[in-house]
Coordinates of N, CA, C and O in Angstrom, one line a residue:
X14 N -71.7 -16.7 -12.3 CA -70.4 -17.2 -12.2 C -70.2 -18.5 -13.0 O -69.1 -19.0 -13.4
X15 N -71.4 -18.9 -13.1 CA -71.1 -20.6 -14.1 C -71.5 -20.2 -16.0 O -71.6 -21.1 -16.8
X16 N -71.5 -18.8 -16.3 CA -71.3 -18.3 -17.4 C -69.7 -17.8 -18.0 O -68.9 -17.1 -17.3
X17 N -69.6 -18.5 -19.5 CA -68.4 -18.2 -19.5 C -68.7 -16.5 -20.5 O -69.7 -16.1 -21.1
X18 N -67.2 -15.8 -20.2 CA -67.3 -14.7 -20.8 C -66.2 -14.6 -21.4 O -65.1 -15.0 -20.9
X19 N -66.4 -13.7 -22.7 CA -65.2 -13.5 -23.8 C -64.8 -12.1 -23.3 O -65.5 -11.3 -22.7
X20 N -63.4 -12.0 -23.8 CA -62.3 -10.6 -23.2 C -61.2 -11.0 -24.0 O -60.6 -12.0 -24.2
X21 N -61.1 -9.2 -24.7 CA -60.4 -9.3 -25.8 C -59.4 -8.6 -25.0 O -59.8 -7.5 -24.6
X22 N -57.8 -9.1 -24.6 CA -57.3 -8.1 -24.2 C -55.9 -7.8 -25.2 O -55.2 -8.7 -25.7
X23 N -55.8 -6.7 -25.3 CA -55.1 -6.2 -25.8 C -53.2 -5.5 -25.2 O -53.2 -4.8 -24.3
X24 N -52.1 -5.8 -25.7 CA -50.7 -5.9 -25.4 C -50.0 -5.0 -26.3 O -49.9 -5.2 -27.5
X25 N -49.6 -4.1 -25.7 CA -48.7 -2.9 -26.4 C -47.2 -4.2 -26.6 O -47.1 -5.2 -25.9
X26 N -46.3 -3.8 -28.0 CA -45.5 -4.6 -28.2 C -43.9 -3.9 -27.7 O -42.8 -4.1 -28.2
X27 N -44.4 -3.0 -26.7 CA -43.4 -1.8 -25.7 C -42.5 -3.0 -24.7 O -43.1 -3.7 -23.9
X28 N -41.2 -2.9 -24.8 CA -40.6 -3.8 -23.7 C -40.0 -2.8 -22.8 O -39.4 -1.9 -23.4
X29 N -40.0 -2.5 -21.6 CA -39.5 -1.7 -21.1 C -38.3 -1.9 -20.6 O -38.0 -3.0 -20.0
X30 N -37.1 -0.6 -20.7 CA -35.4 -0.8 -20.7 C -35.1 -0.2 -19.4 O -35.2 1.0 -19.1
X31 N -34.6 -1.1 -18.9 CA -33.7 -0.8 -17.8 C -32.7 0.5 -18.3 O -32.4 0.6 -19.4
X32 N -32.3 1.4 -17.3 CA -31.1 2.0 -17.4 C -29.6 0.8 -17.5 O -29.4 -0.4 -17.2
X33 N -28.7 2.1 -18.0 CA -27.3 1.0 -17.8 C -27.2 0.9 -16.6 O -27.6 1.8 -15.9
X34 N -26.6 -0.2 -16.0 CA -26.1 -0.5 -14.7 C -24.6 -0.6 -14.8 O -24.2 -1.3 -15.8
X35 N -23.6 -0.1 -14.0 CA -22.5 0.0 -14.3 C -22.2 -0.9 -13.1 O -22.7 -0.5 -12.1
X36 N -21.4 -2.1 -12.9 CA -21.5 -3.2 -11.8 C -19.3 -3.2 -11.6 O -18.5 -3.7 -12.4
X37 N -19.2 -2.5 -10.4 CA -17.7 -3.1 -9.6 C -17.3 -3.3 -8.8 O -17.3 -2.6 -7.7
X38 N -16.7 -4.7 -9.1 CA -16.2 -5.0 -7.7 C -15.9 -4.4 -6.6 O -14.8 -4.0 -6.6
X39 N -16.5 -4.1 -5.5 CA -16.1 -3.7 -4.4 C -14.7 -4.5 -3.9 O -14.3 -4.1 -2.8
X40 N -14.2 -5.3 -4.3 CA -13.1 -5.9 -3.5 C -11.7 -5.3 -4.4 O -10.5 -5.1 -3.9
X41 N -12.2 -5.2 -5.7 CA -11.0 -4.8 -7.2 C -11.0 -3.0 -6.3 O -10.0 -2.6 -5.8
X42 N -11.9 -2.6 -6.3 CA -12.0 -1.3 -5.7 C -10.8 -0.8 -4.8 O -9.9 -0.1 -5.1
X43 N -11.2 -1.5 -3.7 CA -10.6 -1.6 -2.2 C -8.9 -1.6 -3.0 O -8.1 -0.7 -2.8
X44 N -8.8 -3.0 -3.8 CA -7.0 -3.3 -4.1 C -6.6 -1.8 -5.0 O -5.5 -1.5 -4.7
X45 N -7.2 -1.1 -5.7 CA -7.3 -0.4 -6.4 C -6.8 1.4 -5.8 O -6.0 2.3 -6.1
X46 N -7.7 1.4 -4.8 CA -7.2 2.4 -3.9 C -5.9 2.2 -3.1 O -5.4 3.3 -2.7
X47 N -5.3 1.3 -2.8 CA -4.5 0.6 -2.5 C -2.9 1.0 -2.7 O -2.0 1.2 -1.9
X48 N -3.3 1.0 -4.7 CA -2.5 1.6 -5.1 C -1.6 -0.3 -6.0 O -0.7 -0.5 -6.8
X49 N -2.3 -1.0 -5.3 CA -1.7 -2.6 -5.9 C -2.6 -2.8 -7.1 O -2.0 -3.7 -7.7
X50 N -3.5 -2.5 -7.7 CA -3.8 -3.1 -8.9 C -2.7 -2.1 -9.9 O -2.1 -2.7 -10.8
X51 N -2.6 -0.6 -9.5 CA -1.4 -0.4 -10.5 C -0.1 -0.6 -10.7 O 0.5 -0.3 -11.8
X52 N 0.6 -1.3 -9.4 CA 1.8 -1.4 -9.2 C 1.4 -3.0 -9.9 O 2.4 -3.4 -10.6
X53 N 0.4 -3.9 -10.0 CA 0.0 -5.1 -10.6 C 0.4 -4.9 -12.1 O 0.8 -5.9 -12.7
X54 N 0.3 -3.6 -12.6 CA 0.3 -3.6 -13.9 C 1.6 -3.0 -14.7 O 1.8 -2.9 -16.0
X55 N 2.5 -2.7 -13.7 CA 3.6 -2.7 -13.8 C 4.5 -4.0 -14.7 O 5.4 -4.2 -15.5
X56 N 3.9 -4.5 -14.1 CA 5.4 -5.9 -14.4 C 6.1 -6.2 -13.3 O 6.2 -7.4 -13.3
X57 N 6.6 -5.8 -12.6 CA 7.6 -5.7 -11.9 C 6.8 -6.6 -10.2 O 5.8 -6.5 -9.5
X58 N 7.8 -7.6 -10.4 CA 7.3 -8.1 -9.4 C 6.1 -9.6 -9.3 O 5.7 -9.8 -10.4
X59 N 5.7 -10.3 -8.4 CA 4.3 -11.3 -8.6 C 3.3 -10.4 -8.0 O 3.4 -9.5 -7.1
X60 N 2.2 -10.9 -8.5 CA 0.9 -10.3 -7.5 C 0.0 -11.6 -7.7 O -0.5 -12.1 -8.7
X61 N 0.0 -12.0 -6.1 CA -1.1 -12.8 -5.8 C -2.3 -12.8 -5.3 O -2.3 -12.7 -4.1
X62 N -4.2 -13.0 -5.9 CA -4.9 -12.3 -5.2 C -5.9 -13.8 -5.7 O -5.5 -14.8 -6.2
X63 N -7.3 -13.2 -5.1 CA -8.6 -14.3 -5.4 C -8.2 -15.9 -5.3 O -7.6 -16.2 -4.2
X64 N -8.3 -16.6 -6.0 CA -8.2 -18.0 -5.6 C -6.9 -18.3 -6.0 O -6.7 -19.5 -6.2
X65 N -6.1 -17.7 -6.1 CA -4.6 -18.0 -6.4 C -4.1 -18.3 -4.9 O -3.3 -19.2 -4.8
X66 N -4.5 -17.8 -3.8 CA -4.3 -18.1 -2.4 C -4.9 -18.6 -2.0 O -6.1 -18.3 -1.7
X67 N -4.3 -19.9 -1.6 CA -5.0 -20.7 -0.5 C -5.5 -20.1 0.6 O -4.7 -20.5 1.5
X68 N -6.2 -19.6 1.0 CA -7.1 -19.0 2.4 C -7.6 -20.5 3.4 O -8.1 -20.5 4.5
X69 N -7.2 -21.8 2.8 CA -7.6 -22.6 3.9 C -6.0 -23.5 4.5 O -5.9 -24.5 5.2
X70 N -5.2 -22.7 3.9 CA -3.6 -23.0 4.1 C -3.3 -23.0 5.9 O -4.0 -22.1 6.5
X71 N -2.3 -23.9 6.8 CA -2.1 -23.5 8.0 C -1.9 -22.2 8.6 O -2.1 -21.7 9.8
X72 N -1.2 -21.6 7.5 CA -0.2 -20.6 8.4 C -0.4 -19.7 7.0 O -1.2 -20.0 6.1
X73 N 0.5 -18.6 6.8 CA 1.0 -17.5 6.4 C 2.0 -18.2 5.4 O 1.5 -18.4 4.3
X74 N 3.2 -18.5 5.7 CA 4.5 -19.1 5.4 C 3.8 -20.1 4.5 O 4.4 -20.4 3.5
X75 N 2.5 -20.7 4.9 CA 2.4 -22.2 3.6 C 1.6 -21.5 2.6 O 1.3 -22.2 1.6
X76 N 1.1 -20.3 2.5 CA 0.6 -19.5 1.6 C 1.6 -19.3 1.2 O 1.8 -20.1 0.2
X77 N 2.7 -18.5 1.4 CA 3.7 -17.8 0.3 C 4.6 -19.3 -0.2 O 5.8 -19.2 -0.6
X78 N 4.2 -20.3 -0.3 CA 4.8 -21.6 -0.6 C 4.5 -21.2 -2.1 O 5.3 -21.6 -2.9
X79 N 3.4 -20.3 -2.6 CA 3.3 -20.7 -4.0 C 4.1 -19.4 -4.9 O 3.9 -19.1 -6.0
X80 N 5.0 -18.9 -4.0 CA 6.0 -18.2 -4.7 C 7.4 -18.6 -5.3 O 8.3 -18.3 -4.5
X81 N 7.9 -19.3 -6.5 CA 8.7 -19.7 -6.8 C 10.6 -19.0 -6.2 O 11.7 -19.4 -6.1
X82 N 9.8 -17.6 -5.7 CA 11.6 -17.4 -5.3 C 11.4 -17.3 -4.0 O 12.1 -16.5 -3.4
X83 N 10.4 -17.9 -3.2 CA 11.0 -17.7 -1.5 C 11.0 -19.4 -1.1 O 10.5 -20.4 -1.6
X84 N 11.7 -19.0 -0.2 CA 12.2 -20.6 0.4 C 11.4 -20.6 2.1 O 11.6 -19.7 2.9
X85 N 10.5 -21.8 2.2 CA 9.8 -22.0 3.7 C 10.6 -22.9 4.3 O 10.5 -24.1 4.0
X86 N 11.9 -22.3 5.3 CA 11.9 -23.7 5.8 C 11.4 -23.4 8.0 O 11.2 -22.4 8.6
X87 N 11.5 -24.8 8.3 CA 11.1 -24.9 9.8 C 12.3 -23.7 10.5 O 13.5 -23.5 10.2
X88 N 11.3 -23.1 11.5 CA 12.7 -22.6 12.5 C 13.3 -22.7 13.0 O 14.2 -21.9 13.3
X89 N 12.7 -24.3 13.6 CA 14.0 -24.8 14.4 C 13.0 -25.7 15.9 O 13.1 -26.8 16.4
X90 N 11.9 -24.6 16.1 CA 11.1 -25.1 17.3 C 9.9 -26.0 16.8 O 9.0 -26.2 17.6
X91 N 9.9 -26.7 15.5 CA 9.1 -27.1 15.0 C 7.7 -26.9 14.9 O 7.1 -27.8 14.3
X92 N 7.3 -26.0 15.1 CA 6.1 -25.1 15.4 C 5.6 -24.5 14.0 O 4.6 -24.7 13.3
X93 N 7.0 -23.5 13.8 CA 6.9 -22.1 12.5 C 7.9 -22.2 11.7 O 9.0 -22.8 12.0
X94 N 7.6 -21.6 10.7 CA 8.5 -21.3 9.3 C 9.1 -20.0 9.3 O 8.6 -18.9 9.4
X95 N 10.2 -20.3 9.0 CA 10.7 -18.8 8.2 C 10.7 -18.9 6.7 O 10.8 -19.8 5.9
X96 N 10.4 -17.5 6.5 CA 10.3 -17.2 5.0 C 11.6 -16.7 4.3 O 11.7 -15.5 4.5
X97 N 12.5 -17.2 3.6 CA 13.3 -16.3 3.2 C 13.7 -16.7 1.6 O 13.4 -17.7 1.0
X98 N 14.4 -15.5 1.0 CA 14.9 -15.5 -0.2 C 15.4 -16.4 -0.8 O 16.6 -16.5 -0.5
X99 N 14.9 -17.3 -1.9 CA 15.1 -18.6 -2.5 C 16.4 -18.4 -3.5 O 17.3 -19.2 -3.7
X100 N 16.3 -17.3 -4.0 CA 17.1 -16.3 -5.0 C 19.0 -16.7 -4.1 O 19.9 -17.1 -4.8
X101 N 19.1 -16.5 -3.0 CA 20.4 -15.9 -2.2 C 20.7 -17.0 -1.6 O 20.2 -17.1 -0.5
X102 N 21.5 -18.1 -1.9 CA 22.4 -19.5 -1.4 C 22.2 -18.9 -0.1 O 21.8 -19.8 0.7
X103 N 22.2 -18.1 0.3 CA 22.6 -17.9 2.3 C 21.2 -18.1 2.7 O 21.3 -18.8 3.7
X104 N 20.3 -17.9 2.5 CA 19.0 -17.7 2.3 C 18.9 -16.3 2.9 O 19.0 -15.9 4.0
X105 N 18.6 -15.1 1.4 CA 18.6 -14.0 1.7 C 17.7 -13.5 2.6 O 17.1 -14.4 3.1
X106 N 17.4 -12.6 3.0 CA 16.8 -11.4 3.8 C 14.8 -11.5 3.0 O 14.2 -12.1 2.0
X107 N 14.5 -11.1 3.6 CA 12.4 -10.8 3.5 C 12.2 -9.7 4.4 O 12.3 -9.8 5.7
X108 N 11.9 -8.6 3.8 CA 11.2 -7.6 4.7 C 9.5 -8.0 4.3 O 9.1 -8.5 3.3
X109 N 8.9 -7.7 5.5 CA 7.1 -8.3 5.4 C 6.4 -6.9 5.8 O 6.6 -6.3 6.8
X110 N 5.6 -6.7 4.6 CA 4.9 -5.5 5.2 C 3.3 -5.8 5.1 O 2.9 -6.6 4.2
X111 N 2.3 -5.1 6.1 CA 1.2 -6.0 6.4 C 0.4 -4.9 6.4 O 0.4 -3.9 7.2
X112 N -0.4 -5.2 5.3 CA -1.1 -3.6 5.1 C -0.7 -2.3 5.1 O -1.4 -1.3 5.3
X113 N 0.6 -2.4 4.8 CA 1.0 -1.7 4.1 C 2.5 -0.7 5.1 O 3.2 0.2 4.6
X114 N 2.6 -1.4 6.6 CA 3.4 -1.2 7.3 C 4.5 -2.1 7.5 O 4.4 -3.4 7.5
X115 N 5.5 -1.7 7.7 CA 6.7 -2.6 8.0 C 6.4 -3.3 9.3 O 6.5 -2.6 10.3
X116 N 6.0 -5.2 9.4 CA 6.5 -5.7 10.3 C 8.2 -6.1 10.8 O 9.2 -6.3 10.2
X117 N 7.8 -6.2 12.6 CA 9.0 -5.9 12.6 C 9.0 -7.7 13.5 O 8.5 -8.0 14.5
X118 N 9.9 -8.6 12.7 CA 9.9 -9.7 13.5 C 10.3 -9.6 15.0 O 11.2 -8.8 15.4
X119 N 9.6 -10.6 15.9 CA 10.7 -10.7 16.8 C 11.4 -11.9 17.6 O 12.2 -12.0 18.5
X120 N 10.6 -12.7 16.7 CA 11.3 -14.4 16.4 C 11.0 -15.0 15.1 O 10.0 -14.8 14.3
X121 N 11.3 -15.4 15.0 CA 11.7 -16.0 13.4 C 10.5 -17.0 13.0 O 10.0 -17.7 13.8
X122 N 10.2 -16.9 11.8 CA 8.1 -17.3 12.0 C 7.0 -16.6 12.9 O 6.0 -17.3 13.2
X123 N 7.1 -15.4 13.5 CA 6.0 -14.8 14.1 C 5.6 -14.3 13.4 O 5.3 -13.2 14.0
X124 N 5.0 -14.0 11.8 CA 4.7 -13.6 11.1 C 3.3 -14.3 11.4 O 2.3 -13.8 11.9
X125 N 3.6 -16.0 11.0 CA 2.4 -16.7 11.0 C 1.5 -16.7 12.4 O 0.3 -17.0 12.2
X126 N 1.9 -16.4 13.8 CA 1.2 -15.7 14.4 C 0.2 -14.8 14.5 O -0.8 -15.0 15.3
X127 N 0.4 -13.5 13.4 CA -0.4 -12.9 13.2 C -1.3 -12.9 12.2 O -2.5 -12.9 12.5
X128 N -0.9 -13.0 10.4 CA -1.8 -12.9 9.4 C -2.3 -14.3 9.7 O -1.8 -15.3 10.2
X129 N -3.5 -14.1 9.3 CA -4.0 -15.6 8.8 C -4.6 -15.4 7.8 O -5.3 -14.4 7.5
X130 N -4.1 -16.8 6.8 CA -4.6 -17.4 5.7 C -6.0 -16.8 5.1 O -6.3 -16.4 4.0
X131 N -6.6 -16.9 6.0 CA -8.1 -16.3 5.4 C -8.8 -15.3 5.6 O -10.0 -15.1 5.3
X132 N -7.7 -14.2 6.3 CA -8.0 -13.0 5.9 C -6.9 -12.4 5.0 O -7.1 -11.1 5.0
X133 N -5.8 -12.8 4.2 CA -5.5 -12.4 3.3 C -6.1 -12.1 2.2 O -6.9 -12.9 1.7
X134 N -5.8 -10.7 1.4 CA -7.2 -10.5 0.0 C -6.0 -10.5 -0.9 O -6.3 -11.1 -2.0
X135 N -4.2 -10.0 -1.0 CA -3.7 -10.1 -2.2 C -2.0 -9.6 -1.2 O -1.8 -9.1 -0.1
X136 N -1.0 -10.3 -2.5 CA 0.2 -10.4 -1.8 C 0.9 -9.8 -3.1 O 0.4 -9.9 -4.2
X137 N 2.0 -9.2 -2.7 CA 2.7 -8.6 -3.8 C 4.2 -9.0 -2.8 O 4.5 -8.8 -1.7
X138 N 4.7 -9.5 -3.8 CA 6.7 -10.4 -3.9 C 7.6 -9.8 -4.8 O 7.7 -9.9 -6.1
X139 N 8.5 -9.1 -4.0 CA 9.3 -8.3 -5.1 C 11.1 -8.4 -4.6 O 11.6 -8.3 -3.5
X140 N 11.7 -8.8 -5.9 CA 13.0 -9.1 -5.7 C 13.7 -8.1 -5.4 O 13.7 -7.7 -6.6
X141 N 14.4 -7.2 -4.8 CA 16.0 -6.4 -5.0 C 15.7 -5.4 -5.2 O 15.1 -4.9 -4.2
X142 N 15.7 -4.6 -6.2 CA 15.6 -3.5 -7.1 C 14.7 -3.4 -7.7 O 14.5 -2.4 -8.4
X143 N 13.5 -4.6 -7.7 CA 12.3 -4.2 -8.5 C 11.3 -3.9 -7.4 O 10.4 -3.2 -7.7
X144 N 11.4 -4.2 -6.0 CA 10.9 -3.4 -4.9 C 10.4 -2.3 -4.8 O 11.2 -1.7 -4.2
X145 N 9.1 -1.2 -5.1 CA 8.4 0.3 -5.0 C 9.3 0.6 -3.9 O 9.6 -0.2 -3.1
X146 N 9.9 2.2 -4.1 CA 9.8 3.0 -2.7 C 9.2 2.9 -1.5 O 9.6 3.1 -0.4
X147 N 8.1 2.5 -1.8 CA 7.5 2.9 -0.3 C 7.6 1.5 0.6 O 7.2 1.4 1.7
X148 N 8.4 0.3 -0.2 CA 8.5 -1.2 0.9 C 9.7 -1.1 0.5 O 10.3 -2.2 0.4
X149 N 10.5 0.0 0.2 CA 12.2 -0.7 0.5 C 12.6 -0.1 1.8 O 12.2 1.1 2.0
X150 N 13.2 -0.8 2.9 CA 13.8 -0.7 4.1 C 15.2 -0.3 4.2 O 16.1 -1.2 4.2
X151 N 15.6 0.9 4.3 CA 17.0 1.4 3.9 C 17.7 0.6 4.2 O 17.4 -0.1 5.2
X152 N 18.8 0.3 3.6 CA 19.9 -0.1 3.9 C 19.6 -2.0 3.3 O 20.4 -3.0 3.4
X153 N 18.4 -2.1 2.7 CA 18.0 -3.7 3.0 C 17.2 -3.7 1.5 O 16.1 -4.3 1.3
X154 N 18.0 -2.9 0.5 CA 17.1 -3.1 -1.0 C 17.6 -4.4 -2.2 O 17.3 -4.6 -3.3
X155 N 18.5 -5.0 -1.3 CA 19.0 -6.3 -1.5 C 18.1 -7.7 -1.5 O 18.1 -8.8 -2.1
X156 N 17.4 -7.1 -0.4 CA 16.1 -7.7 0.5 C 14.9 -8.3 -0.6 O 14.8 -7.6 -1.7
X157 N 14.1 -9.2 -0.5 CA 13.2 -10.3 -0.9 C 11.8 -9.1 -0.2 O 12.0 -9.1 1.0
X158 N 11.1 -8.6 -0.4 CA 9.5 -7.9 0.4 C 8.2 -9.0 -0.1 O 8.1 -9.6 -1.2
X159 N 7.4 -9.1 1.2 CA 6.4 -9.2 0.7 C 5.4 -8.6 1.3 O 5.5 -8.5 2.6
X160 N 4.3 -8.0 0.6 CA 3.5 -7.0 1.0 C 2.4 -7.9 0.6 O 2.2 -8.5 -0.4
X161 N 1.9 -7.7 1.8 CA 0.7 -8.9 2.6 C -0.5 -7.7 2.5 O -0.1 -6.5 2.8
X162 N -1.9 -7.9 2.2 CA -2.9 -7.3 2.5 C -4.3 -8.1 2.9 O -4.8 -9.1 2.4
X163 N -4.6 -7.5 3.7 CA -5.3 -8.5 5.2 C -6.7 -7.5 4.8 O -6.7 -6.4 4.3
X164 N -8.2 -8.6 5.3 CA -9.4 -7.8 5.1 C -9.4 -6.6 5.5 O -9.9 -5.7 4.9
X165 N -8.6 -6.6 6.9 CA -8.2 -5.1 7.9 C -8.8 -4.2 7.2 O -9.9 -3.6 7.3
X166 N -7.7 -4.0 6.0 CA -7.7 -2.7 5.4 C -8.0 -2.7 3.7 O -8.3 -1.8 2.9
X167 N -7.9 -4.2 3.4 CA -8.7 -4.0 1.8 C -9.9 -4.2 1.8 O -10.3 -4.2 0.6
X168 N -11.0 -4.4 2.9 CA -12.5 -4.6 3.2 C -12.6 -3.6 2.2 O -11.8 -2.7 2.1
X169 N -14.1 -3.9 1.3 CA -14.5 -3.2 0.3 C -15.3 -1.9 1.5 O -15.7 -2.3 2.6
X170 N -15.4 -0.8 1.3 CA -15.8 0.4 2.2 C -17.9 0.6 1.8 O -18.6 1.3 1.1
X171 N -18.1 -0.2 2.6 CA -19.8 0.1 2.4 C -20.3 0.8 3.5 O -20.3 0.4 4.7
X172 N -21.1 2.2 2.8 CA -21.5 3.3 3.6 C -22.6 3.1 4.2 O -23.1 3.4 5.3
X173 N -23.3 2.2 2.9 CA -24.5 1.9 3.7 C -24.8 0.0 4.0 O -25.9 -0.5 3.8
X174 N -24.1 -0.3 4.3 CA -24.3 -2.3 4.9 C -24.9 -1.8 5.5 O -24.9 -0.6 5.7
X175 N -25.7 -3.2 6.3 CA -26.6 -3.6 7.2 C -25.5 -3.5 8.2 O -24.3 -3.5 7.9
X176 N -26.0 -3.4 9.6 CA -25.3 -4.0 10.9 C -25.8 -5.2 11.2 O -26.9 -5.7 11.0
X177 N -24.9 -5.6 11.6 CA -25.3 -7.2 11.8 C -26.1 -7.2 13.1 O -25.8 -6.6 14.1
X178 N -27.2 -8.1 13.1 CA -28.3 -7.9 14.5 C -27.8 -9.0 15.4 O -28.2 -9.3 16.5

């Protein structure tokens, strides 16, 4: 053990290659199925997603603050906001659809009761006539939409996650 010894070792100049890895977002995925990253690519309309939304915002109503045509004001009980159309002197009409269903108010700011801030994943704001079929509310295509999507249902779909212990 207290002899030293020589060793010739020898090194193939072989690197070995990974296969391609094809890497996607599971969250782009989810918006994607959705059917919002194509209506995104439209034109028609804002689409708000990733850090464009405040997620550490009070409410609902101080999120859509970063929409140039809706107007937040108080409703009166000092509590909540209404959201309405910035576009319409009267302050027009907002239909809100939340994952992809029409809510149905039933006091004025009970929106922000329900979504919260930080489970929103992407918002789509559509004026009048540039509104998709499937969020115009008959009779109300005059109407301001915003189509709210909550982790609920844009959670990226993993078949195989851990459960949580």
């Amino acid at each position: 053990s207290n002899n030293t010894t020589a060793t010739t070792v020898t090194m193939s100049d072989a690197v070995p290659m990974l296969q391609t890895m094809r890497i996607e977002a599971a969250q782009d995925k989810a918006l994607s199925d959705l059917g919002y990253l194509q209506r995104k690519q439209t034109g028609m309309g804002r689409f708000y997603d990733g850090k464009q939304i405040n997620h550490e915002s009070m409410s609902f109503s101080d999120v859509m603050r970063i929409d140039p045509g809706l107007r937040i004001s108080p409703a009166g009980d000092g509590r909540s906001y209404v959201i309405s159309d910035a576009r319409n002197a009267a302050g027009g009409c907002v239909n809100v659809y939340v994952d992809g269903t029409y809510w149905e108010p039933m006091q004025p700011g009970d929106i922000d009761s329900y979504v919260r801030p930080n489970e929103v994943v992407a918002v789509e704001v559509y004026h009048g006539s540039e509104t998709p079929p499937q969020f115009t509310k008959p009779g109300q295509s005059g109407c301001a939409t915003i189509v709210v999507w909550t982790l609920a249902r844009a959670r990226p779909r993993e078949s195989n996650a851990k459960k949580p212990r």
